[in-house]
């Protein structure tokens, strides 16, 4: 029996990358997993693989949350997207979309699942933040603003949840080997006229001490630990998985 046997988990953006790794890992720990994504085939494939349930939802739509399960013990707010542009050229509608998916949807989902967690006297909210939840990079105004917002939301949920056995934390990776990062590597390679390996060394990993991309499974393992009883006193914090980026 896994540590999450009998527990129900909901993971947004569960069709790909870190969300997919979290779905596999939490299912391995015994949870029934709801895989939420706007990518229908991707969500179904992951749900089938873990014996879970797929839900197709566009989290930019605030009404989408009402149709998702609320009897959730473990909520992983993971869905996200990136847009890279200088502030004076940043499309306002992309800025708004990123806040909707990466701040408003986590708020609405936490609000949606809190009554069940409070009733049970146990709950885990894990917000997939980023090194950009505490650090800035040029051209990522929307993403950096959203991740800082998510860190704040997570702390409030920790304080309100504590009397009810609910913890809320962020997990804050540096660059993880996922489609989101592979797209950035390809775009930077085109822009600078260099190859992908050079983009990794001289652009993406320039600020990290460990000169390797993080694997999605490494992030999922920290999520699993935060969901266990040994992490019951870990709340309102952000666990960095950043190869030493924020140590500098
Ligand atoms: P990914 O692109 O592999 O997966 C993101 C998933 O979110 C996709 O399945 C996508 O369909 C889904 N999604 C996006 N917008 C959605 C919407 N409106 N409604 C429903 N689903 C939507 O990305 P990833 O790298 O696995 O990123 C997952 C999370 O991890 C994001 O919040 C990201 O900011 C964070 N993160 C990633 C890295 C990294 O280096 N990859 C680093 C730090 C933090």
PDB file of C-alpha atoms and ligand atoms in Angstrom:
ATOM      1  CA  UNK A   1       0.000   0.000   0.000  1.00  0.00           C
ATOM      2  CA  UNK A   2       1.404   3.420  -0.956  1.00  0.00           C
ATOM      3  CA  UNK A   3       1.418   6.398   1.372  1.00  0.00           C
ATOM      4  CA  UNK A   4      -1.455   7.956  -0.559  1.00  0.00           C
ATOM      5  CA  UNK A   5      -3.690   4.858  -0.674  1.00  0.00           C
ATOM      6  CA  UNK A   6      -7.337   5.936  -0.545  1.00  0.00           C
ATOM      7  CA  UNK A   7      -6.479   9.558  -1.366  1.00  0.00           C
ATOM      8  CA  UNK A   8      -7.744  11.445  -4.400  1.00  0.00           C
ATOM      9  CA  UNK A   9      -5.364  13.731  -6.288  1.00  0.00           C
ATOM     10  CA  UNK A  10      -6.123  16.332  -8.962  1.00  0.00           C
ATOM     11  CA  UNK A  11      -3.276  17.528 -11.152  1.00  0.00           C
ATOM     12  CA  UNK A  12      -3.651  20.381 -13.632  1.00  0.00           C
ATOM     13  CA  UNK A  13      -1.560  20.267 -16.777  1.00  0.00           C
ATOM     14  CA  UNK A  14      -1.250  16.548 -16.130  1.00  0.00           C
ATOM     15  CA  UNK A  15      -0.919  15.616 -19.805  1.00  0.00           C
ATOM     16  CA  UNK A  16       2.724  16.657 -20.158  1.00  0.00           C
ATOM     17  CA  UNK A  17       6.057  17.340 -18.503  1.00  0.00           C
ATOM     18  CA  UNK A  18       6.054  17.906 -14.733  1.00  0.00           C
ATOM     19  CA  UNK A  19       2.289  17.331 -14.408  1.00  0.00           C
ATOM     20  CA  UNK A  20       2.554  13.965 -16.135  1.00  0.00           C
ATOM     21  CA  UNK A  21       5.451  12.955 -13.878  1.00  0.00           C
ATOM     22  CA  UNK A  22       3.376  13.991 -10.834  1.00  0.00           C
ATOM     23  CA  UNK A  23       0.440  11.882 -12.082  1.00  0.00           C
ATOM     24  CA  UNK A  24       2.655   8.806 -12.432  1.00  0.00           C
ATOM     25  CA  UNK A  25       4.365   9.355  -9.073  1.00  0.00           C
ATOM     26  CA  UNK A  26       1.227  10.073  -7.021  1.00  0.00           C
ATOM     27  CA  UNK A  27      -0.553   7.105  -8.619  1.00  0.00           C
ATOM     28  CA  UNK A  28       2.458   4.978  -7.712  1.00  0.00           C
ATOM     29  CA  UNK A  29       2.000   6.216  -4.120  1.00  0.00           C
ATOM     30  CA  UNK A  30      -1.561   4.872  -4.206  1.00  0.00           C
ATOM     31  CA  UNK A  31      -3.670   7.922  -5.077  1.00  0.00           C
ATOM     32  CA  UNK A  32      -6.521   7.933  -7.575  1.00  0.00           C
ATOM     33  CA  UNK A  33      -5.477  10.685  -9.989  1.00  0.00           C
ATOM     34  CA  UNK A  34      -7.669  13.164 -11.862  1.00  0.00           C
ATOM     35  CA  UNK A  35      -5.664  14.402 -14.846  1.00  0.00           C
ATOM     36  CA  UNK A  36      -6.884  17.859 -15.911  1.00  0.00           C
ATOM     37  CA  UNK A  37      -5.645  19.401 -19.158  1.00  0.00           C
ATOM     38  CA  UNK A  38      -6.865  21.214 -22.243  1.00  0.00           C
ATOM     39  CA  UNK A  39      -5.017  18.568 -24.285  1.00  0.00           C
ATOM     40  CA  UNK A  40      -7.671  15.825 -24.505  1.00  0.00           C
ATOM     41  CA  UNK A  41      -5.595  12.992 -26.045  1.00  0.00           C
ATOM     42  CA  UNK A  42      -2.682  13.764 -23.724  1.00  0.00           C
ATOM     43  CA  UNK A  43      -4.880  13.774 -20.609  1.00  0.00           C
ATOM     44  CA  UNK A  44      -6.544  10.489 -21.628  1.00  0.00           C
ATOM     45  CA  UNK A  45      -3.189   8.816 -22.317  1.00  0.00           C
ATOM     46  CA  UNK A  46      -1.838   9.704 -18.870  1.00  0.00           C
ATOM     47  CA  UNK A  47      -5.116   8.831 -17.103  1.00  0.00           C
ATOM     48  CA  UNK A  48      -5.186   5.440 -18.867  1.00  0.00           C
ATOM     49  CA  UNK A  49      -1.569   4.801 -17.882  1.00  0.00           C
ATOM     50  CA  UNK A  50      -2.259   5.421 -14.173  1.00  0.00           C
ATOM     51  CA  UNK A  51      -5.813   4.062 -13.951  1.00  0.00           C
ATOM     52  CA  UNK A  52      -7.044   7.593 -13.267  1.00  0.00           C
ATOM     53  CA  UNK A  53      -9.677   9.890 -14.749  1.00  0.00           C
ATOM     54  CA  UNK A  54      -9.122  12.449 -17.525  1.00  0.00           C
ATOM     55  CA  UNK A  55     -10.858  15.837 -17.524  1.00  0.00           C
ATOM     56  CA  UNK A  56     -10.632  18.177 -20.488  1.00  0.00           C
ATOM     57  CA  UNK A  57     -10.722  21.774 -19.275  1.00  0.00           C
ATOM     58  CA  UNK A  58      -9.316  25.098 -20.387  1.00  0.00           C
ATOM     59  CA  UNK A  59      -8.195  26.697 -17.129  1.00  0.00           C
ATOM     60  CA  UNK A  60      -8.213  30.134 -18.733  1.00  0.00           C
ATOM     61  CA  UNK A  61     -11.997  29.849 -18.400  1.00  0.00           C
ATOM     62  CA  UNK A  62     -13.031  30.533 -14.779  1.00  0.00           C
ATOM     63  CA  UNK A  63     -16.231  28.509 -15.290  1.00  0.00           C
ATOM     64  CA  UNK A  64     -14.219  25.364 -16.090  1.00  0.00           C
ATOM     65  CA  UNK A  65     -13.361  24.774 -12.423  1.00  0.00           C
ATOM     66  CA  UNK A  66     -16.995  24.245 -11.404  1.00  0.00           C
ATOM     67  CA  UNK A  67     -17.110  21.107 -13.579  1.00  0.00           C
ATOM     68  CA  UNK A  68     -14.097  19.482 -11.896  1.00  0.00           C
ATOM     69  CA  UNK A  69     -14.224  17.155  -8.876  1.00  0.00           C
ATOM     70  CA  UNK A  70     -14.192  18.857  -5.482  1.00  0.00           C
ATOM     71  CA  UNK A  71     -13.626  15.752  -3.331  1.00  0.00           C
ATOM     72  CA  UNK A  72      -9.889  16.134  -3.706  1.00  0.00           C
ATOM     73  CA  UNK A  73      -7.300  15.413  -0.979  1.00  0.00           C
ATOM     74  CA  UNK A  74      -4.210  16.420  -2.964  1.00  0.00           C
ATOM     75  CA  UNK A  75      -4.353  19.381  -5.327  1.00  0.00           C
ATOM     76  CA  UNK A  76      -1.372  19.988  -7.612  1.00  0.00           C
ATOM     77  CA  UNK A  77      -1.639  23.331  -9.419  1.00  0.00           C
ATOM     78  CA  UNK A  78       0.780  22.783 -12.263  1.00  0.00           C
ATOM     79  CA  UNK A  79      -0.668  23.964 -15.605  1.00  0.00           C
ATOM     80  CA  UNK A  80       1.342  26.774 -17.076  1.00  0.00           C
ATOM     81  CA  UNK A  81       2.643  28.468 -20.177  1.00  0.00           C
ATOM     82  CA  UNK A  82       5.324  30.952 -21.110  1.00  0.00           C
ATOM     83  CA  UNK A  83       5.512  34.031 -23.317  1.00  0.00           C
ATOM     84  CA  UNK A  84       8.810  35.815 -23.900  1.00  0.00           C
ATOM     85  CA  UNK A  85       8.804  39.471 -25.008  1.00  0.00           C
ATOM     86  CA  UNK A  86      10.065  42.833 -23.734  1.00  0.00           C
ATOM     87  CA  UNK A  87       7.504  44.710 -21.623  1.00  0.00           C
ATOM     88  CA  UNK A  88       6.934  47.443 -24.212  1.00  0.00           C
ATOM     89  CA  UNK A  89       6.006  44.789 -26.788  1.00  0.00           C
ATOM     90  CA  UNK A  90       4.299  42.281 -24.454  1.00  0.00           C
ATOM     91  CA  UNK A  91       0.748  41.565 -25.727  1.00  0.00           C
ATOM     92  CA  UNK A  92      -1.655  42.514 -22.899  1.00  0.00           C
ATOM     93  CA  UNK A  93      -3.956  39.607 -23.731  1.00  0.00           C
ATOM     94  CA  UNK A  94      -1.069  37.114 -23.250  1.00  0.00           C
ATOM     95  CA  UNK A  95      -0.267  38.753 -19.901  1.00  0.00           C
ATOM     96  CA  UNK A  96      -3.906  38.336 -18.811  1.00  0.00           C
ATOM     97  CA  UNK A  97      -4.097  34.736 -20.056  1.00  0.00           C
ATOM     98  CA  UNK A  98      -0.981  33.770 -18.078  1.00  0.00           C
ATOM     99  CA  UNK A  99      -2.428  35.282 -14.868  1.00  0.00           C
ATOM    100  CA  UNK A 100      -5.723  33.423 -15.489  1.00  0.00           C
ATOM    101  CA  UNK A 101      -4.113  30.013 -15.965  1.00  0.00           C
ATOM    102  CA  UNK A 102      -1.301  30.346 -13.408  1.00  0.00           C
ATOM    103  CA  UNK A 103      -2.872  32.423 -10.572  1.00  0.00           C
ATOM    104  CA  UNK A 104      -6.662  32.663 -10.929  1.00  0.00           C
ATOM    105  CA  UNK A 105      -7.178  28.954 -11.717  1.00  0.00           C
ATOM    106  CA  UNK A 106      -5.041  27.823  -8.722  1.00  0.00           C
ATOM    107  CA  UNK A 107      -7.073  30.191  -6.515  1.00  0.00           C
ATOM    108  CA  UNK A 108     -10.390  28.882  -7.872  1.00  0.00           C
ATOM    109  CA  UNK A 109      -9.277  25.257  -7.506  1.00  0.00           C
ATOM    110  CA  UNK A 110      -8.013  25.775  -3.959  1.00  0.00           C
ATOM    111  CA  UNK A 111     -11.351  27.435  -3.144  1.00  0.00           C
ATOM    112  CA  UNK A 112     -13.170  24.525  -4.838  1.00  0.00           C
ATOM    113  CA  UNK A 113     -11.295  21.759  -2.943  1.00  0.00           C
ATOM    114  CA  UNK A 114     -10.808  23.393   0.483  1.00  0.00           C
ATOM    115  CA  UNK A 115     -14.272  22.460   1.870  1.00  0.00           C
ATOM    116  CA  UNK A 116     -13.586  18.726   1.308  1.00  0.00           C
ATOM    117  CA  UNK A 117     -10.075  18.976   2.789  1.00  0.00           C
ATOM    118  CA  UNK A 118     -11.374  20.904   5.808  1.00  0.00           C
ATOM    119  CA  UNK A 119     -14.119  18.331   6.359  1.00  0.00           C
ATOM    120  CA  UNK A 120     -11.566  15.504   6.211  1.00  0.00           C
ATOM    121  CA  UNK A 121      -9.081  17.347   8.468  1.00  0.00           C
ATOM    122  CA  UNK A 122      -6.337  16.560   5.941  1.00  0.00           C
ATOM    123  CA  UNK A 123      -5.225  18.063   2.664  1.00  0.00           C
ATOM    124  CA  UNK A 124      -2.233  18.876   0.523  1.00  0.00           C
ATOM    125  CA  UNK A 125      -1.960  21.774  -1.909  1.00  0.00           C
ATOM    126  CA  UNK A 126       1.212  21.761  -3.988  1.00  0.00           C
ATOM    127  CA  UNK A 127       1.745  24.681  -6.319  1.00  0.00           C
ATOM    128  CA  UNK A 128       4.314  24.234  -9.048  1.00  0.00           C
ATOM    129  CA  UNK A 129       6.032  27.593  -8.937  1.00  0.00           C
ATOM    130  CA  UNK A 130       9.520  28.248 -10.292  1.00  0.00           C
ATOM    131  CA  UNK A 131      12.783  29.929  -9.534  1.00  0.00           C
ATOM    132  CA  UNK A 132      10.859  32.789 -11.141  1.00  0.00           C
ATOM    133  CA  UNK A 133       8.623  32.831  -8.038  1.00  0.00           C
ATOM    134  CA  UNK A 134      11.491  34.622  -6.287  1.00  0.00           C
ATOM    135  CA  UNK A 135      13.785  35.803  -9.099  1.00  0.00           C
ATOM    136  CA  UNK A 136      13.229  37.801 -12.273  1.00  0.00           C
ATOM    137  CA  UNK A 137      14.462  37.323 -15.813  1.00  0.00           C
ATOM    138  CA  UNK A 138      14.127  39.854 -18.600  1.00  0.00           C
ATOM    139  CA  UNK A 139      11.277  39.389 -21.096  1.00  0.00           C
ATOM    140  CA  UNK A 140       9.183  37.177 -18.781  1.00  0.00           C
ATOM    141  CA  UNK A 141       6.943  39.840 -17.208  1.00  0.00           C
ATOM    142  CA  UNK A 142       3.775  37.755 -17.192  1.00  0.00           C
ATOM    143  CA  UNK A 143       5.398  34.518 -16.011  1.00  0.00           C
ATOM    144  CA  UNK A 144       7.449  36.166 -13.238  1.00  0.00           C
ATOM    145  CA  UNK A 145       4.416  38.180 -12.050  1.00  0.00           C
ATOM    146  CA  UNK A 146       2.259  35.026 -12.065  1.00  0.00           C
ATOM    147  CA  UNK A 147       4.754  32.882 -10.149  1.00  0.00           C
ATOM    148  CA  UNK A 148       5.265  35.600  -7.518  1.00  0.00           C
ATOM    149  CA  UNK A 149       1.456  35.766  -7.218  1.00  0.00           C
ATOM    150  CA  UNK A 150       1.201  31.992  -6.865  1.00  0.00           C
ATOM    151  CA  UNK A 151       3.775  32.051  -4.039  1.00  0.00           C
ATOM    152  CA  UNK A 152       1.585  34.579  -2.186  1.00  0.00           C
ATOM    153  CA  UNK A 153      -1.596  32.575  -2.721  1.00  0.00           C
ATOM    154  CA  UNK A 154       0.159  29.443  -1.480  1.00  0.00           C
ATOM    155  CA  UNK A 155       1.204  31.149   1.786  1.00  0.00           C
ATOM    156  CA  UNK A 156      -2.340  32.364   2.480  1.00  0.00           C
ATOM    157  CA  UNK A 157      -3.696  28.835   1.871  1.00  0.00           C
ATOM    158  CA  UNK A 158      -1.057  27.511   4.300  1.00  0.00           C
ATOM    159  CA  UNK A 159      -2.179  29.865   7.061  1.00  0.00           C
ATOM    160  CA  UNK A 160      -5.894  29.248   6.516  1.00  0.00           C
ATOM    161  CA  UNK A 161      -5.399  25.504   6.067  1.00  0.00           C
ATOM    162  CA  UNK A 162      -3.173  24.848   9.086  1.00  0.00           C
ATOM    163  CA  UNK A 163      -5.971  24.501  11.684  1.00  0.00           C
ATOM    164  CA  UNK A 164      -7.591  21.891   9.403  1.00  0.00           C
ATOM    165  CA  UNK A 165      -4.607  19.627   8.716  1.00  0.00           C
ATOM    166  CA  UNK A 166      -4.042  21.152   5.278  1.00  0.00           C
ATOM    167  CA  UNK A 167      -0.577  22.125   4.090  1.00  0.00           C
ATOM    168  CA  UNK A 168       0.158  24.356   1.118  1.00  0.00           C
ATOM    169  CA  UNK A 169       3.573  24.707  -0.454  1.00  0.00           C
ATOM    170  CA  UNK A 170       5.314  25.692  -3.631  1.00  0.00           C
ATOM    171  CA  UNK A 171       7.878  23.614  -5.455  1.00  0.00           C
ATOM    172  CA  UNK A 172      10.244  25.870  -7.340  1.00  0.00           C
ATOM    173  CA  UNK A 173      12.371  24.307 -10.038  1.00  0.00           C
ATOM    174  CA  UNK A 174      14.981  25.805 -12.285  1.00  0.00           C
ATOM    175  CA  UNK A 175      14.920  24.543 -15.868  1.00  0.00           C
ATOM    176  CA  UNK A 176      13.280  21.115 -16.217  1.00  0.00           C
ATOM    177  CA  UNK A 177      13.496  18.922 -19.331  1.00  0.00           C
ATOM    178  CA  UNK A 178       9.901  19.344 -20.626  1.00  0.00           C
ATOM    179  CA  UNK A 179       8.211  20.505 -23.845  1.00  0.00           C
ATOM    180  CA  UNK A 180       7.845  24.000 -22.331  1.00  0.00           C
ATOM    181  CA  UNK A 181      11.633  24.322 -22.046  1.00  0.00           C
ATOM    182  CA  UNK A 182      12.385  22.524 -25.307  1.00  0.00           C
ATOM    183  CA  UNK A 183      10.284  25.181 -27.091  1.00  0.00           C
ATOM    184  CA  UNK A 184      12.306  27.945 -25.370  1.00  0.00           C
ATOM    185  CA  UNK A 185      15.601  26.299 -26.323  1.00  0.00           C
ATOM    186  CA  UNK A 186      14.511  26.041 -29.970  1.00  0.00           C
ATOM    187  CA  UNK A 187      13.331  29.685 -30.001  1.00  0.00           C
ATOM    188  CA  UNK A 188      16.574  30.974 -28.437  1.00  0.00           C
ATOM    189  CA  UNK A 189      18.678  28.895 -30.840  1.00  0.00           C
ATOM    190  CA  UNK A 190      16.847  30.480 -33.789  1.00  0.00           C
ATOM    191  CA  UNK A 191      17.123  33.971 -32.317  1.00  0.00           C
ATOM    192  CA  UNK A 192      20.843  33.797 -31.489  1.00  0.00           C
ATOM    193  CA  UNK A 193      21.856  31.608 -34.444  1.00  0.00           C
ATOM    194  CA  UNK A 194      23.459  29.001 -32.152  1.00  0.00           C
ATOM    195  CA  UNK A 195      22.724  25.324 -31.557  1.00  0.00           C
ATOM    196  CA  UNK A 196      20.569  23.888 -28.747  1.00  0.00           C
ATOM    197  CA  UNK A 197      23.522  22.691 -26.642  1.00  0.00           C
ATOM    198  CA  UNK A 198      25.004  26.180 -26.639  1.00  0.00           C
ATOM    199  CA  UNK A 199      21.647  27.701 -25.642  1.00  0.00           C
ATOM    200  CA  UNK A 200      21.572  25.377 -22.636  1.00  0.00           C
ATOM    201  CA  UNK A 201      25.129  26.227 -21.538  1.00  0.00           C
ATOM    202  CA  UNK A 202      25.268  29.923 -22.230  1.00  0.00           C
ATOM    203  CA  UNK A 203      21.639  31.027 -21.729  1.00  0.00           C
ATOM    204  CA  UNK A 204      19.413  28.671 -19.699  1.00  0.00           C
ATOM    205  CA  UNK A 205      21.966  27.171 -17.316  1.00  0.00           C
ATOM    206  CA  UNK A 206      24.139  30.295 -17.038  1.00  0.00           C
ATOM    207  CA  UNK A 207      22.839  31.029 -13.521  1.00  0.00           C
ATOM    208  CA  UNK A 208      22.744  27.497 -12.116  1.00  0.00           C
ATOM    209  CA  UNK A 209      25.671  25.788 -10.368  1.00  0.00           C
ATOM    210  CA  UNK A 210      24.578  22.316 -11.533  1.00  0.00           C
ATOM    211  CA  UNK A 211      24.939  22.461 -15.309  1.00  0.00           C
ATOM    212  CA  UNK A 212      22.218  19.952 -16.199  1.00  0.00           C
ATOM    213  CA  UNK A 213      18.499  20.198 -16.831  1.00  0.00           C
ATOM    214  CA  UNK A 214      16.339  18.848 -13.999  1.00  0.00           C
ATOM    215  CA  UNK A 215      14.265  15.764 -14.866  1.00  0.00           C
ATOM    216  CA  UNK A 216      10.454  15.955 -14.320  1.00  0.00           C
ATOM    217  CA  UNK A 217      10.612  12.867 -12.064  1.00  0.00           C
ATOM    218  CA  UNK A 218      12.915  14.724  -9.656  1.00  0.00           C
ATOM    219  CA  UNK A 219      10.264  17.416  -9.222  1.00  0.00           C
ATOM    220  CA  UNK A 220       7.523  14.804  -8.807  1.00  0.00           C
ATOM    221  CA  UNK A 221       9.516  13.085  -6.042  1.00  0.00           C
ATOM    222  CA  UNK A 222       9.533  16.312  -4.005  1.00  0.00           C
ATOM    223  CA  UNK A 223       5.777  16.664  -4.599  1.00  0.00           C
ATOM    224  CA  UNK A 224       5.306  13.102  -3.309  1.00  0.00           C
ATOM    225  CA  UNK A 225       7.344  13.893  -0.182  1.00  0.00           C
ATOM    226  CA  UNK A 226       5.276  17.051   0.492  1.00  0.00           C
ATOM    227  CA  UNK A 227       2.125  14.907   0.338  1.00  0.00           C
ATOM    228  CA  UNK A 228       3.358  12.467   2.970  1.00  0.00           C
ATOM    229  CA  UNK A 229       2.757  12.643   6.705  1.00  0.00           C
ATOM    230  CA  UNK A 230       6.455  13.275   7.428  1.00  0.00           C
ATOM    231  CA  UNK A 231       6.023  16.685   5.747  1.00  0.00           C
ATOM    232  CA  UNK A 232       3.043  17.674   7.920  1.00  0.00           C
ATOM    233  CA  UNK A 233       4.984  20.633   9.373  1.00  0.00           C
ATOM    234  CA  UNK A 234       6.278  21.816   6.023  1.00  0.00           C
ATOM    235  CA  UNK A 235       3.803  24.502   5.030  1.00  0.00           C
ATOM    236  CA  UNK A 236       3.791  28.026   3.629  1.00  0.00           C
ATOM    237  CA  UNK A 237       7.192  27.535   2.099  1.00  0.00           C
ATOM    238  CA  UNK A 238       8.781  27.041  -1.278  1.00  0.00           C
ATOM    239  CA  UNK A 239      11.070  24.106  -1.918  1.00  0.00           C
ATOM    240  CA  UNK A 240      13.764  25.064  -4.416  1.00  0.00           C
ATOM    241  CA  UNK A 241      14.955  22.431  -6.911  1.00  0.00           C
ATOM    242  CA  UNK A 242      17.199  24.756  -8.829  1.00  0.00           C
ATOM    243  CA  UNK A 243      20.743  23.394  -8.923  1.00  0.00           C
ATOM    244  CA  UNK A 244      21.953  26.261  -6.743  1.00  0.00           C
ATOM    245  CA  UNK A 245      20.487  29.119  -8.830  1.00  0.00           C
ATOM    246  CA  UNK A 246      18.963  30.953  -5.835  1.00  0.00           C
ATOM    247  CA  UNK A 247      21.990  30.278  -3.611  1.00  0.00           C
ATOM    248  CA  UNK A 248      23.943  32.850  -5.616  1.00  0.00           C
TER     249      UNK A 248
HETATM  250  P1  LIG B   1       4.455  21.514 -20.334  1.00  0.00           P
HETATM  251  O1  LIG B   1       4.246  22.499 -21.432  1.00  0.00           O
HETATM  252  O2  LIG B   1       5.197  20.254 -20.594  1.00  0.00           O
HETATM  253  O3  LIG B   1       3.064  21.125 -19.654  1.00  0.00           O
HETATM  254  C1  LIG B   1       2.128  22.102 -19.320  1.00  0.00           C
HETATM  255  C2  LIG B   1       0.751  21.482 -19.403  1.00  0.00           C
HETATM  256  O4  LIG B   1      -0.209  22.491 -19.030  1.00  0.00           O
HETATM  257  C3  LIG B   1       0.393  21.024 -20.823  1.00  0.00           C
HETATM  258  O5  LIG B   1      -0.097  19.695 -20.795  1.00  0.00           O
HETATM  259  C4  LIG B   1      -0.664  22.023 -21.258  1.00  0.00           C
HETATM  260  O6  LIG B   1      -1.616  21.478 -22.156  1.00  0.00           O
HETATM  261  C5  LIG B   1      -1.287  22.405 -19.912  1.00  0.00           C
HETATM  262  N1  LIG B   1      -1.968  23.692 -20.015  1.00  0.00           N
HETATM  263  C6  LIG B   1      -1.452  24.863 -20.433  1.00  0.00           C
HETATM  264  N2  LIG B   1      -2.406  25.805 -20.462  1.00  0.00           N
HETATM  265  C7  LIG B   1      -3.557  25.200 -20.048  1.00  0.00           C
HETATM  266  C8  LIG B   1      -4.886  25.651 -19.884  1.00  0.00           C
HETATM  267  N3  LIG B   1      -5.275  26.903 -20.215  1.00  0.00           N
HETATM  268  N4  LIG B   1      -5.814  24.781 -19.413  1.00  0.00           N
HETATM  269  C9  LIG B   1      -5.466  23.510 -19.142  1.00  0.00           C
HETATM  270  N5  LIG B   1      -4.223  23.023 -19.290  1.00  0.00           N
HETATM  271  C10 LIG B   1      -3.277  23.865 -19.749  1.00  0.00           C
HETATM  272  O7  LIG B   1       5.155  22.369 -19.175  1.00  0.00           O
HETATM  273  P2  LIG B   1       6.003  21.952 -17.878  1.00  0.00           P
HETATM  274  O8  LIG B   1       7.384  22.402 -18.133  1.00  0.00           O
HETATM  275  O9  LIG B   1       5.715  20.584 -17.451  1.00  0.00           O
HETATM  276  O10 LIG B   1       5.397  23.006 -16.846  1.00  0.00           O
HETATM  277  C11 LIG B   1       4.504  22.659 -15.811  1.00  0.00           C
HETATM  278  C12 LIG B   1       4.597  23.704 -14.719  1.00  0.00           C
HETATM  279  O11 LIG B   1       5.924  23.744 -14.217  1.00  0.00           O
HETATM  280  C13 LIG B   1       4.279  25.126 -15.185  1.00  0.00           C
HETATM  281  O12 LIG B   1       3.514  25.793 -14.207  1.00  0.00           O
HETATM  282  C14 LIG B   1       5.636  25.762 -15.307  1.00  0.00           C
HETATM  283  O13 LIG B   1       5.599  27.150 -15.122  1.00  0.00           O
HETATM  284  C15 LIG B   1       6.375  25.071 -14.175  1.00  0.00           C
HETATM  285  N6  LIG B   1       7.824  25.107 -14.303  1.00  0.00           N
HETATM  286  C16 LIG B   1       8.432  24.527 -15.380  1.00  0.00           C
HETATM  287  C17 LIG B   1       9.807  24.598 -15.473  1.00  0.00           C
HETATM  288  C18 LIG B   1      10.549  23.997 -16.615  1.00  0.00           C
HETATM  289  O14 LIG B   1      11.743  24.255 -16.736  1.00  0.00           O
HETATM  290  N7  LIG B   1       9.944  23.179 -17.455  1.00  0.00           N
HETATM  291  C19 LIG B   1      10.562  25.243 -14.492  1.00  0.00           C
HETATM  292  C20 LIG B   1       9.901  25.811 -13.415  1.00  0.00           C
HETATM  293  C21 LIG B   1       8.531  25.730 -13.330  1.00  0.00           C
END
